[in-house]
Amino acid sequence: MATIAEAFSLAVNYVEAGRSSDAEQICRQILAVDAACGDAWHLLGVIALQRGEPAKAADSLSRAVTANPADSEALNNFGIALQSLGKWDEAIERFRAAVAIRADFAEAQYNLANALHECGRIDEAIDGYRRALEFRPTDAIIYNNLANALRDDGKVAEAIAAYEGAIGLQPTYAEAYYNLGTLYQKKRLFERAIACYRSAIQFNPGHAEAYSNLGTLFQKQEKLDAAIACYDRAFELKPQSATVHCNLGLGLQEKGDLGKAIEHYHRAVALKPDYAQAYSSLGSATYDRGLPDEAIELCRHALRLQPDLVDAHCNLAVALLQRGDFLLGWSEFEWRWKAGLLIPRDFTQPRWNGDRLDTRTILLHSEQGFGDTLQFIRYASLVKSLGGTVVVECPERLMKLLKCCPDVDHLVRSGDQLPHFDLYAPLMSLPEVFKTSLQTIPRNVPYLFALPALIEQWRERLREVRGIRIGVNWHGRVGQGKFLQRDIPLGQLAGLATMPGVRLISLQKGAGQKDLATNYAYAGILDLGDQLDQENGPFMDTAAILMNLDLLITSDTSIAHLAGALGVPVWLALPFAADWRWLLDRADSPWYPTMRLFRQKNTGDWTSVFAEIKAALADKLQGST
């Protein structure tokens, strides 16, 4: 037999040539002669690591380190084996021993930093990555992992610089682009995130996570088809990824394909039974099917898995509110401020808790859509009743209308400098402040008013319009998915125009107005022109016209809230997955005494809704004769 040194050299060559079995046989022969040969034990440990046998590797490397305590390579590999076994503290100990022997051992420094990062010892990990870079300054992977640690430590600017450093060293480094994209996404710098994900995909076309996250951003931008295309590609690449299934479900749910969305959510939780986000999303889809009790249970299960999951709290909130469980619902509704869709106001003044105001000034601020503001401005009267001065900040388009609200002392346009105030409250948080239940909703209408002069002008302009005057509106804001499901095909409304004694008057603005201009079949609907609310300000002509009508029939959009707040009779046509504020299975609304609700029984079935409306209108006409 050759000398041990010669035999060992041959074994090393065999490993490098991919002949690990031959190398292992030689090592066993060496150990039969010298059972304490550290090099042979070390090589056996390396072979076991290559084969994915960490327990076997750890045993061999332990013997190697016992034989050669100063072998930094063996210590480093021993640490890797222990790390694979989840023995992080022991791994850290071996990595530290390796770098204590050889301070310039960049790989061991890097491995130590990774282990420290995994254990949540972020500051130590950052120091470790930086020490590794001292000896390997052109290593893009170390820069990338340093950036990950900096990101997790909240050092955003330093993390971005480190990611850019990794990309500068390796311009095709897909993972660094992806990681930088996730950071930009978290900071709501969506266009930068999109650019990073595109680069990650360019340099790694098989990067399923980049496709999935890119889809999420497209969905935020309401580019639903592009989002679903990204999710589909991610699914092709990683069909066993629970995250991909969940994201694809979110896209399909927004598109209105609840059946397929629910299938993907179920697949996600089958792949990952503790996947809280998937249970939350399944709860949301179940809510959209009109099953709030099941949705509540799913969301609560998600919260048992992850108590701080914002999405689950928000989904739970709307399910509770839709069921009429207001006291719990309003409390959960406050989680909306952590959902990333709204930016909390950074005021130094305290948020109001409902105490008497006395001589203090309170700021109430809008936060979401026009309809939300029109619905919840009713609380100004309750706030005013507690003394003090009420200041309301609202979008410019609502300024003129809200000036007619008698309980608002001062209005400020959103974005303008605010006057002095002592306390503040978001407008949609007031139900929680007042502990509003179904029985205590402030429902005194009107609480908004049209200008008397405009009412008179429109009374004169509509003087020749005979019969039952019915305002119609069929289209909300431009959107996709749930927003599109609210829109009514104009033909359904036009069918009412043929009823004897009925005159339909369009109050539609925006995209839906083109339906009248391009289709002669709707000539039975009086079009007041595109100048409506232009000269007198948003909602002002509309409010005055409503005061001259017998009825409004509309889709679920802001004009429904306007009519309800004015105390005008309004019939609201609702999709199957109606918004939480309209509750369940009710033909009336506790929010608006003059409102009547007509609901789809099946998704997309407007025909039966308008058959019911037509019958109700026939009864109304008969009663008026």
Coordinates of C-alpha atoms in Angstrom, one line a residue:
M1 CA 0.0 0.0 0.0
A2 CA 1.2 3.6 -0.7
T3 CA 1.9 5.9 2.2
I4 CA -1.0 7.4 4.0
A5 CA -0.2 10.8 2.5
E6 CA -0.1 9.3 -1.0
A7 CA -3.4 7.4 -0.4
F8 CA -5.0 10.5 0.9
S9 CA -3.9 12.6 -2.1
L10 CA -5.4 10.0 -4.4
A11 CA -8.7 10.1 -2.4
V12 CA -8.8 13.9 -2.8
N13 CA -8.3 13.5 -6.6
Y14 CA -11.2 11.0 -6.7
V15 CA -13.5 13.5 -4.9
E16 CA -12.6 16.2 -7.4
A17 CA -13.2 13.8 -10.2
G18 CA -16.7 12.9 -8.9
R19 CA -15.6 9.4 -7.7
S20 CA -16.7 9.8 -4.1
S21 CA -17.3 6.1 -3.5
D22 CA -13.7 5.3 -4.5
A23 CA -12.5 8.2 -2.3
E24 CA -14.6 6.9 0.7
Q25 CA -13.1 3.4 0.2
I26 CA -9.6 4.8 0.4
C27 CA -10.4 6.8 3.5
R28 CA -11.7 3.7 5.2
Q29 CA -8.5 1.9 4.4
I30 CA -6.5 4.8 5.8
L31 CA -8.5 4.7 9.0
A32 CA -8.0 1.0 9.3
V33 CA -4.3 1.8 9.6
D34 CA -4.6 5.0 11.6
A35 CA -8.0 5.5 13.3
A36 CA -7.0 9.0 14.4
C37 CA -6.2 10.3 10.9
G38 CA -8.0 13.7 11.0
D39 CA -7.6 14.3 7.3
A40 CA -9.4 11.1 6.4
W41 CA -12.2 11.8 8.8
H42 CA -12.5 15.3 7.3
L43 CA -12.7 14.0 3.8
L44 CA -15.4 11.5 4.8
G45 CA -17.3 14.4 6.3
V46 CA -17.1 16.4 3.1
I47 CA -18.3 13.4 1.0
A48 CA -21.3 13.0 3.4
L49 CA -22.1 16.7 3.0
Q50 CA -22.0 16.4 -0.7
R51 CA -24.4 13.4 -0.5
G52 CA -26.8 15.3 1.7
E53 CA -26.1 13.2 4.8
P54 CA -25.5 15.9 7.5
A55 CA -25.8 13.5 10.5
K56 CA -23.1 11.2 9.0
A57 CA -21.1 14.3 8.1
A58 CA -21.2 15.7 11.6
D59 CA -20.0 12.4 13.1
S60 CA -17.0 12.2 10.8
L61 CA -16.2 15.9 11.1
S62 CA -16.4 15.7 14.9
R63 CA -13.7 13.0 14.8
A64 CA -11.7 15.1 12.4
V65 CA -11.7 18.1 14.8
T66 CA -10.9 15.9 17.7
A67 CA -7.8 14.7 15.8
N68 CA -6.8 18.1 14.5
P69 CA -8.3 20.9 16.8
A70 CA -6.5 23.6 14.8
D71 CA -8.0 22.5 11.4
S72 CA -10.0 25.6 10.5
E73 CA -11.4 23.9 7.3
A74 CA -12.7 20.9 9.3
L75 CA -14.2 23.3 11.9
N76 CA -16.0 25.2 9.2
N77 CA -17.4 22.1 7.5
F78 CA -18.4 20.8 10.9
G79 CA -20.3 24.0 11.4
I80 CA -22.0 23.5 8.1
A81 CA -23.1 20.0 9.1
L82 CA -24.4 21.1 12.4
Q83 CA -26.3 24.0 10.7
S84 CA -28.0 21.5 8.4
L85 CA -29.1 19.6 11.4
G86 CA -30.6 22.8 12.9
K87 CA -28.1 22.9 15.7
W88 CA -27.4 26.6 15.2
D89 CA -25.7 27.4 18.5
E90 CA -23.2 24.5 18.1
A91 CA -22.7 25.6 14.4
I92 CA -21.9 29.2 15.5
E93 CA -19.4 27.8 18.1
R94 CA -17.5 25.9 15.3
F95 CA -17.5 28.8 12.9
R96 CA -16.2 31.1 15.6
A97 CA -13.4 28.6 16.4
A98 CA -12.5 28.5 12.7
V99 CA -12.1 32.3 12.3
A100 CA -10.3 32.4 15.7
I101 CA -7.7 30.2 14.1
R102 CA -7.7 32.0 10.8
A103 CA -9.0 35.5 10.9
D104 CA -8.8 35.8 7.1
F105 CA -11.0 32.8 6.5
A106 CA -13.7 34.6 4.5
E107 CA -15.9 31.5 4.0
A108 CA -16.1 30.8 7.7
Q109 CA -16.8 34.4 8.5
Y110 CA -19.6 34.3 5.9
N111 CA -21.0 31.1 7.3
L112 CA -20.9 32.5 10.8
A113 CA -22.8 35.6 9.7
N114 CA -25.4 33.5 8.0
A115 CA -25.9 31.4 11.2
L116 CA -26.1 34.5 13.4
H117 CA -28.7 36.0 11.0
E118 CA -30.7 32.8 11.1
C119 CA -30.7 33.0 14.9
G120 CA -32.0 36.6 14.9
R121 CA -28.7 38.1 16.1
I122 CA -28.8 40.7 13.4
D123 CA -26.2 43.2 14.6
E124 CA -23.6 40.4 15.0
A125 CA -24.5 39.0 11.6
I126 CA -23.9 42.4 10.0
D127 CA -20.5 42.7 11.6
G128 CA -19.7 39.2 10.4
Y129 CA -20.7 39.9 6.8
R130 CA -18.6 43.1 6.8
R131 CA -15.6 41.1 8.2
A132 CA -16.0 38.6 5.4
L133 CA -16.0 41.4 2.8
E134 CA -12.7 42.6 4.1
F135 CA -11.1 39.4 2.8
R136 CA -13.4 38.9 -0.2
P137 CA -14.5 42.4 -1.3
T138 CA -15.7 41.4 -4.7
D139 CA -18.1 38.6 -3.5
A140 CA -21.6 39.6 -4.7
I141 CA -23.3 36.9 -2.6
I142 CA -21.8 38.3 0.7
Y143 CA -23.1 41.8 -0.3
N144 CA -26.5 40.4 -1.0
N145 CA -26.7 38.6 2.4
L146 CA -25.4 41.7 4.2
A147 CA -28.2 43.6 2.5
N148 CA -30.7 41.1 3.8
A149 CA -29.5 41.6 7.3
L150 CA -29.5 45.4 7.0
R151 CA -33.0 45.2 5.6
D152 CA -34.1 43.0 8.6
D153 CA -32.5 45.5 10.9
G154 CA -34.6 48.4 9.4
K155 CA -31.5 50.0 7.9
V156 CA -33.2 50.6 4.5
A157 CA -30.8 53.0 2.9
E158 CA -27.8 50.8 3.8
A159 CA -29.6 47.7 2.6
I160 CA -30.3 49.4 -0.8
A161 CA -26.7 50.4 -1.1
A162 CA -25.6 46.8 -0.3
Y163 CA -28.0 45.3 -2.9
E164 CA -26.8 47.8 -5.5
G165 CA -23.2 46.8 -4.5
A166 CA -24.0 43.2 -5.2
I167 CA -25.6 44.0 -8.5
G168 CA -22.6 46.3 -9.4
L169 CA -20.3 43.3 -8.8
Q170 CA -22.5 40.9 -10.7
P171 CA -24.9 42.7 -13.0
T172 CA -26.8 39.4 -13.8
Y173 CA -27.4 38.5 -10.2
A174 CA -31.1 37.7 -10.3
E175 CA -31.5 37.1 -6.5
A176 CA -30.1 40.5 -5.6
Y177 CA -32.6 42.2 -8.0
Y178 CA -35.4 40.1 -6.5
N179 CA -34.4 41.0 -2.9
L180 CA -34.1 44.7 -3.7
G181 CA -37.5 44.5 -5.3
T182 CA -39.0 43.1 -2.1
L183 CA -37.5 45.9 -0.2
Y184 CA -38.9 48.5 -2.6
Q185 CA -42.3 46.8 -2.5
K186 CA -42.3 47.0 1.3
K187 CA -41.5 50.7 1.1
R188 CA -44.3 51.2 -1.4
L189 CA -41.9 52.2 -4.2
F190 CA -43.8 50.1 -6.6
E191 CA -42.3 51.2 -9.9
R192 CA -38.8 50.5 -8.7
A193 CA -39.9 47.1 -7.3
I194 CA -41.4 46.3 -10.7
A195 CA -38.2 47.2 -12.5
C196 CA -36.2 44.9 -10.1
Y197 CA -38.6 42.0 -10.5
R198 CA -38.3 42.4 -14.3
S199 CA -34.5 42.3 -14.1
A200 CA -34.7 39.2 -11.8
I201 CA -36.8 37.5 -14.4
Q202 CA -34.6 38.6 -17.3
F203 CA -31.5 37.0 -15.7
N204 CA -33.4 34.0 -14.2
P205 CA -36.5 33.2 -16.3
G206 CA -37.4 30.5 -13.9
H207 CA -37.7 32.8 -10.8
A208 CA -41.2 31.9 -9.8
E209 CA -41.2 34.2 -6.7
A210 CA -40.3 37.2 -8.9
Y211 CA -43.2 36.4 -11.2
S212 CA -45.5 36.0 -8.2
N213 CA -44.5 39.3 -6.6
L214 CA -44.7 41.1 -10.0
G215 CA -48.2 39.9 -10.3
T216 CA -49.0 41.3 -6.8
L217 CA -47.8 44.7 -7.9
F218 CA -49.8 44.6 -11.1
Q219 CA -52.8 43.7 -9.1
K220 CA -52.3 46.8 -6.9
Q221 CA -52.2 48.9 -10.1
E222 CA -55.4 47.3 -11.2
K223 CA -53.7 45.6 -14.2
L224 CA -55.6 42.4 -13.4
D225 CA -54.9 40.5 -16.6
A226 CA -51.2 41.2 -16.4
A227 CA -51.2 40.1 -12.8
I228 CA -52.9 36.8 -13.5
A229 CA -50.5 36.1 -16.4
C230 CA -47.6 36.5 -13.9
Y231 CA -49.3 34.3 -11.4
D232 CA -50.0 31.7 -14.1
R233 CA -46.3 31.7 -15.0
A234 CA -45.3 31.3 -11.4
F235 CA -47.7 28.4 -11.1
E236 CA -46.1 26.7 -14.1
L237 CA -42.7 27.1 -12.6
K238 CA -43.6 26.1 -9.0
P239 CA -46.9 24.2 -8.9
Q240 CA -46.2 23.0 -5.4
S241 CA -45.7 26.5 -3.9
A242 CA -48.3 27.4 -1.4
T243 CA -47.5 31.1 -1.9
V244 CA -48.0 30.9 -5.6
H245 CA -51.4 29.2 -5.2
C246 CA -52.4 31.9 -2.7
N247 CA -51.4 34.7 -5.0
L248 CA -53.1 33.2 -8.0
G249 CA -56.2 32.8 -5.9
L250 CA -56.1 36.5 -5.0
G251 CA -56.0 37.4 -8.7
L252 CA -58.8 35.1 -9.6
Q253 CA -60.9 36.3 -6.7
E254 CA -60.6 39.9 -7.8
K255 CA -61.5 38.9 -11.3
G256 CA -64.7 37.4 -9.9
D257 CA -63.8 33.7 -10.5
L258 CA -64.5 32.7 -6.9
G259 CA -64.7 29.0 -7.6
K260 CA -61.2 28.7 -9.0
A261 CA -59.8 31.1 -6.4
I262 CA -61.2 28.9 -3.6
E263 CA -59.6 25.9 -5.2
H264 CA -56.2 27.5 -5.2
Y265 CA -56.6 28.6 -1.5
H266 CA -57.5 25.1 -0.5
R267 CA -54.5 23.8 -2.4
A268 CA -52.3 26.4 -0.6
V269 CA -53.4 25.2 2.9
A270 CA -53.1 21.6 1.9
L271 CA -49.5 22.2 0.9
K272 CA -48.9 24.4 4.0
P273 CA -51.4 23.7 6.8
D274 CA -50.1 26.6 9.0
Y275 CA -50.3 29.1 6.1
A276 CA -52.3 31.9 7.9
Q277 CA -52.5 34.2 4.8
A278 CA -54.1 31.5 2.7
Y279 CA -56.8 30.9 5.4
S280 CA -57.4 34.6 5.6
S281 CA -57.8 34.8 1.8
L282 CA -60.1 31.8 1.8
G283 CA -62.1 33.7 4.4
S284 CA -62.3 36.7 2.1
A285 CA -63.5 34.5 -0.8
T286 CA -66.1 32.9 1.5
Y287 CA -67.3 36.3 2.5
D288 CA -67.7 37.2 -1.2
R289 CA -69.9 34.2 -1.5
G290 CA -72.2 35.7 1.0
L291 CA -71.2 33.4 3.9
P292 CA -69.9 35.7 6.6
D293 CA -70.2 33.1 9.4
E294 CA -67.8 30.7 7.6
A295 CA -65.6 33.7 6.7
I296 CA -65.3 34.7 10.3
E297 CA -64.2 31.2 11.4
L298 CA -61.6 31.0 8.7
C299 CA -60.2 34.4 9.6
R300 CA -60.1 33.5 13.3
H301 CA -58.3 30.3 12.4
A302 CA -55.7 32.5 10.5
L303 CA -55.3 34.7 13.5
R304 CA -54.7 31.7 15.8
L305 CA -51.9 30.8 13.5
Q306 CA -50.6 34.4 13.2
P307 CA -52.2 36.8 15.7
D308 CA -50.7 39.9 14.0
L309 CA -51.8 39.1 10.5
V310 CA -53.3 42.4 9.3
D311 CA -55.1 41.0 6.3
A312 CA -56.9 38.5 8.5
H313 CA -58.0 41.2 10.9
C314 CA -59.3 43.4 8.0
N315 CA -61.2 40.4 6.5
L316 CA -62.6 39.5 9.8
A317 CA -63.8 43.1 10.3
V318 CA -65.8 43.3 7.1
A319 CA -67.4 39.9 7.8
L320 CA -68.4 40.9 11.3
L321 CA -69.8 44.2 10.0
Q322 CA -71.7 42.5 7.2
R323 CA -73.3 40.2 9.7
G324 CA -74.3 43.2 11.8
D325 CA -71.8 42.4 14.6
F326 CA -70.8 46.1 14.8
L327 CA -69.2 46.3 18.2
L328 CA -66.6 43.7 17.4
G329 CA -66.4 44.7 13.7
W330 CA -65.5 48.4 14.4
S331 CA -62.7 47.3 16.6
E332 CA -61.3 45.0 14.0
F333 CA -61.8 47.6 11.4
E334 CA -59.1 49.7 13.0
W335 CA -56.5 47.3 11.6
R336 CA -57.0 48.9 8.2
W337 CA -54.4 51.4 9.2
K338 CA -51.8 48.7 9.2
A339 CA -52.8 47.2 5.8
G340 CA -50.7 49.5 3.7
L341 CA -53.6 50.8 1.7
L342 CA -54.0 53.9 3.9
I343 CA -51.3 56.1 5.3
P344 CA -51.9 57.0 9.0
R345 CA -51.7 60.7 9.7
D346 CA -48.6 61.7 11.6
F347 CA -50.2 64.2 14.0
T348 CA -48.6 65.3 17.2
Q349 CA -52.1 65.9 18.6
P350 CA -53.7 63.0 20.4
R351 CA -56.4 60.9 18.7
W352 CA -59.8 61.5 20.2
N353 CA -61.3 58.8 22.4
G354 CA -64.8 60.2 22.7
D355 CA -64.5 62.4 25.7
R356 CA -66.4 65.7 25.8
L357 CA -64.7 68.4 23.7
D358 CA -65.9 71.5 25.7
T359 CA -63.9 74.3 24.1
R360 CA -61.4 72.2 22.2
T361 CA -61.2 71.9 18.4
I362 CA -61.3 68.5 16.7
L363 CA -60.2 67.6 13.2
L364 CA -62.2 64.9 11.4
H365 CA -60.4 63.8 8.2
S366 CA -61.6 61.8 5.2
E367 CA -59.6 58.7 4.4
Q368 CA -61.2 56.6 1.6
G369 CA -63.8 57.1 -1.2
F370 CA -66.4 59.8 -1.7
G371 CA -69.2 57.5 -0.7
D372 CA -67.4 56.7 2.6
T373 CA -67.1 60.3 3.4
L374 CA -70.8 61.0 2.5
Q375 CA -71.9 58.1 4.7
F376 CA -69.8 58.9 7.7
I377 CA -70.0 62.7 7.8
R378 CA -73.3 62.1 9.6
Y379 CA -71.2 61.6 12.8
A380 CA -70.3 65.3 12.7
S381 CA -73.5 66.0 14.5
L382 CA -72.7 63.6 17.3
V383 CA -69.2 65.1 17.6
K384 CA -70.6 68.6 17.7
S385 CA -73.1 67.7 20.4
L386 CA -70.1 67.1 22.7
G387 CA -69.0 70.8 22.5
G388 CA -66.0 72.3 20.8
T389 CA -65.3 73.2 17.2
V390 CA -65.5 70.7 14.4
V391 CA -63.0 71.0 11.5
V392 CA -63.3 68.6 8.6
E393 CA -60.6 67.9 6.1
C394 CA -61.9 66.4 2.8
P395 CA -61.1 66.1 -0.9
E396 CA -61.6 69.2 -3.0
R397 CA -64.4 67.6 -4.9
L398 CA -66.5 67.4 -1.7
M399 CA -65.8 70.9 -0.4
K400 CA -68.9 72.7 -1.8
L401 CA -71.3 69.9 -0.8
L402 CA -70.0 69.6 2.7
K403 CA -70.3 73.3 3.3
C404 CA -74.0 72.6 3.4
C405 CA -73.5 70.3 6.4
P406 CA -74.7 72.3 9.4
D407 CA -72.6 70.6 12.0
V408 CA -69.2 71.4 10.4
D409 CA -67.7 74.6 11.6
H410 CA -64.8 74.7 9.2
L411 CA -63.7 72.9 6.1
V412 CA -60.1 72.3 4.8
R413 CA -59.2 70.9 1.5
S414 CA -57.0 67.8 1.6
G415 CA -53.4 68.8 1.2
D416 CA -53.9 72.4 2.4
Q417 CA -52.3 73.7 5.6
L418 CA -54.4 72.7 8.6
P419 CA -55.7 75.2 11.2
H420 CA -55.1 74.8 14.9
F421 CA -56.7 71.7 16.4
D422 CA -56.4 69.9 19.7
L423 CA -57.6 66.4 18.8
Y424 CA -58.3 64.4 15.6
A425 CA -60.2 61.4 14.5
P426 CA -60.5 59.6 11.1
L427 CA -64.0 59.9 9.9
M428 CA -64.5 56.1 9.5
S429 CA -63.3 55.5 13.1
L430 CA -66.1 57.5 14.6
P431 CA -68.5 54.5 14.7
E432 CA -66.0 52.7 16.9
V433 CA -65.5 55.8 19.1
F434 CA -69.3 56.0 19.6
K435 CA -69.7 52.2 19.9
T436 CA -72.3 52.2 17.2
S437 CA -74.6 49.2 17.1
L438 CA -77.3 48.5 14.5
Q439 CA -79.8 50.1 16.9
T440 CA -77.8 53.3 17.5
I441 CA -76.7 54.2 13.9
P442 CA -77.3 58.0 13.6
R443 CA -80.0 57.9 10.9
N444 CA -81.6 61.4 11.0
V445 CA -81.8 62.6 7.4
P446 CA -81.2 64.9 5.7
Y447 CA -77.8 65.7 7.0
L448 CA -76.6 67.1 3.7
F449 CA -78.5 69.7 1.7
A450 CA -78.6 71.1 -1.8
L451 CA -78.4 74.8 -2.4
P452 CA -82.0 76.3 -2.6
A453 CA -81.1 78.4 -5.6
L454 CA -79.9 75.4 -7.5
I455 CA -82.9 73.4 -6.6
E456 CA -85.1 76.2 -8.0
Q457 CA -83.0 76.4 -11.2
W458 CA -83.3 72.7 -11.8
R459 CA -87.0 72.7 -11.0
E460 CA -87.5 75.2 -13.8
R461 CA -85.2 73.3 -16.2
L462 CA -87.1 70.0 -15.5
R463 CA -90.6 71.7 -15.6
E464 CA -91.5 70.1 -18.9
V465 CA -90.4 66.6 -17.8
R466 CA -93.8 64.9 -17.1
G467 CA -94.6 61.8 -15.2
I468 CA -92.7 60.0 -12.5
R469 CA -89.1 61.4 -12.7
I470 CA -86.6 58.7 -11.9
G471 CA -82.9 59.5 -11.9
V472 CA -80.6 56.6 -13.0
N473 CA -76.9 55.9 -12.5
W474 CA -75.4 52.6 -13.6
H475 CA -71.6 52.9 -13.5
G476 CA -69.2 53.6 -10.7
R477 CA -65.5 54.5 -10.9
V478 CA -63.4 52.8 -13.5
G479 CA -62.1 49.5 -12.1
Q480 CA -62.0 45.8 -12.3
G481 CA -63.2 42.8 -10.5
K482 CA -65.5 43.7 -7.6
F483 CA -66.0 47.3 -8.9
L484 CA -67.1 46.0 -12.4
Q485 CA -69.5 43.6 -10.7
R486 CA -71.3 46.6 -9.2
D487 CA -71.9 48.2 -12.6
I488 CA -75.4 47.7 -14.2
P489 CA -75.8 47.0 -17.9
L490 CA -77.5 50.1 -19.2
G491 CA -80.1 48.0 -21.1
Q492 CA -81.5 46.8 -17.7
L493 CA -82.3 50.4 -16.8
A494 CA -83.5 51.4 -20.3
G495 CA -86.1 48.7 -20.0
L496 CA -87.8 50.8 -17.3
A497 CA -88.2 53.7 -19.7
T498 CA -91.0 52.0 -21.6
M499 CA -93.2 51.8 -18.6
P500 CA -96.2 54.2 -18.9
G501 CA -95.8 57.4 -16.9
V502 CA -92.0 56.9 -16.3
R503 CA -89.3 59.3 -17.4
L504 CA -85.7 58.3 -16.7
I505 CA -83.1 61.0 -16.2
S506 CA -79.5 60.2 -16.4
L507 CA -77.3 61.4 -13.6
Q508 CA -74.4 59.3 -14.9
K509 CA -71.0 60.9 -15.3
G510 CA -67.6 59.6 -16.3
A511 CA -67.0 56.4 -18.3
G512 CA -70.6 55.2 -18.2
Q513 CA -71.9 58.3 -19.8
K514 CA -70.5 57.2 -23.2
D515 CA -73.1 54.4 -23.2
L516 CA -75.8 56.9 -23.9
A517 CA -73.9 58.8 -26.5
T518 CA -73.0 55.7 -28.5
N519 CA -76.3 53.7 -28.4
Y520 CA -79.5 55.1 -29.9
A521 CA -81.5 52.4 -28.2
Y522 CA -81.3 54.3 -24.9
A523 CA -83.0 57.4 -26.3
G524 CA -85.7 57.0 -23.7
I525 CA -83.3 58.2 -21.1
L526 CA -83.0 62.0 -20.8
D527 CA -79.3 63.0 -20.9
L528 CA -78.6 66.2 -19.1
G529 CA -75.3 66.6 -20.8
D530 CA -71.7 66.4 -19.8
Q531 CA -71.7 69.8 -18.1
L532 CA -73.5 68.4 -15.0
D533 CA -71.7 69.6 -11.9
Q534 CA -69.1 71.4 -13.9
E535 CA -70.0 75.0 -13.3
N536 CA -71.4 74.7 -9.8
G537 CA -69.0 72.1 -8.5
P538 CA -68.9 68.4 -8.0
F539 CA -72.2 66.9 -6.7
M540 CA -73.9 70.3 -6.5
D541 CA -76.1 70.0 -9.6
T542 CA -76.7 66.4 -8.9
A543 CA -77.9 67.1 -5.3
A544 CA -80.3 69.8 -6.6
I545 CA -81.6 67.5 -9.4
L546 CA -82.2 64.8 -6.8
M547 CA -84.4 67.2 -4.8
N548 CA -86.6 67.5 -8.0
L549 CA -87.0 63.8 -8.6
D550 CA -89.4 61.2 -7.3
L551 CA -86.8 58.4 -7.1
L552 CA -83.2 57.5 -7.8
I553 CA -82.3 54.0 -9.1
T554 CA -78.6 53.4 -9.0
S555 CA -75.7 51.0 -8.7
D556 CA -73.6 50.9 -5.6
T557 CA -71.6 54.2 -6.0
S558 CA -71.3 57.6 -4.3
I559 CA -74.6 59.0 -5.7
A560 CA -76.5 56.3 -3.6
H561 CA -75.0 57.8 -0.4
L562 CA -75.7 61.4 -1.6
A563 CA -79.4 60.6 -2.2
G564 CA -79.6 58.8 1.1
A565 CA -78.0 61.7 3.0
L566 CA -80.4 64.2 1.3
G567 CA -83.4 62.1 2.3
V568 CA -84.3 61.3 -1.3
P569 CA -86.0 58.0 -2.1
V570 CA -83.3 55.7 -3.6
W571 CA -83.5 52.1 -4.9
L572 CA -80.0 50.5 -4.8
A573 CA -79.3 47.6 -7.1
L574 CA -76.7 45.4 -5.4
P575 CA -74.4 42.6 -6.8
F576 CA -74.4 39.2 -5.2
A577 CA -71.2 40.0 -3.3
A578 CA -72.5 43.2 -1.8
D579 CA -70.4 45.6 0.3
W580 CA -70.4 45.0 4.0
R581 CA -72.4 48.2 4.8
W582 CA -75.5 46.8 3.1
L583 CA -75.6 43.8 5.5
L584 CA -77.3 40.6 4.5
D585 CA -80.8 39.7 3.3
R586 CA -82.3 43.1 4.0
A587 CA -84.4 45.1 1.7
D588 CA -83.8 48.2 3.8
S589 CA -80.7 50.0 5.1
P590 CA -80.3 51.1 8.7
W591 CA -78.0 53.8 7.4
Y592 CA -80.6 55.5 5.1
P593 CA -84.3 55.5 6.0
T594 CA -85.3 56.4 2.4
M595 CA -83.3 53.6 0.7
R596 CA -84.6 50.2 -0.6
L597 CA -82.2 47.4 -1.5
F598 CA -82.6 45.0 -4.5
R599 CA -80.1 42.2 -4.4
Q600 CA -78.8 39.7 -6.9
K601 CA -79.6 36.1 -5.9
N602 CA -76.8 34.7 -8.2
T603 CA -73.6 36.3 -9.3
G604 CA -74.1 38.5 -12.4
D605 CA -77.9 38.0 -12.5
W606 CA -79.2 41.6 -13.1
T607 CA -82.2 40.4 -15.0
S608 CA -84.0 39.1 -11.9
V609 CA -83.0 42.2 -10.0
F610 CA -84.6 44.4 -12.5
A611 CA -87.6 42.2 -12.9
E612 CA -88.1 42.9 -9.1
I613 CA -87.5 46.6 -9.6
K614 CA -89.9 46.8 -12.5
A615 CA -92.6 45.1 -10.4
A616 CA -92.0 47.4 -7.5
L617 CA -92.1 50.4 -9.8
A618 CA -95.4 49.2 -11.3
D619 CA -96.8 49.0 -7.7
K620 CA -95.5 52.5 -7.1
L621 CA -97.1 53.8 -10.3
Q622 CA -100.4 52.2 -9.4
G623 CA -100.3 53.7 -6.0
S624 CA -99.8 57.2 -7.4
T625 CA -102.9 57.0 -9.6

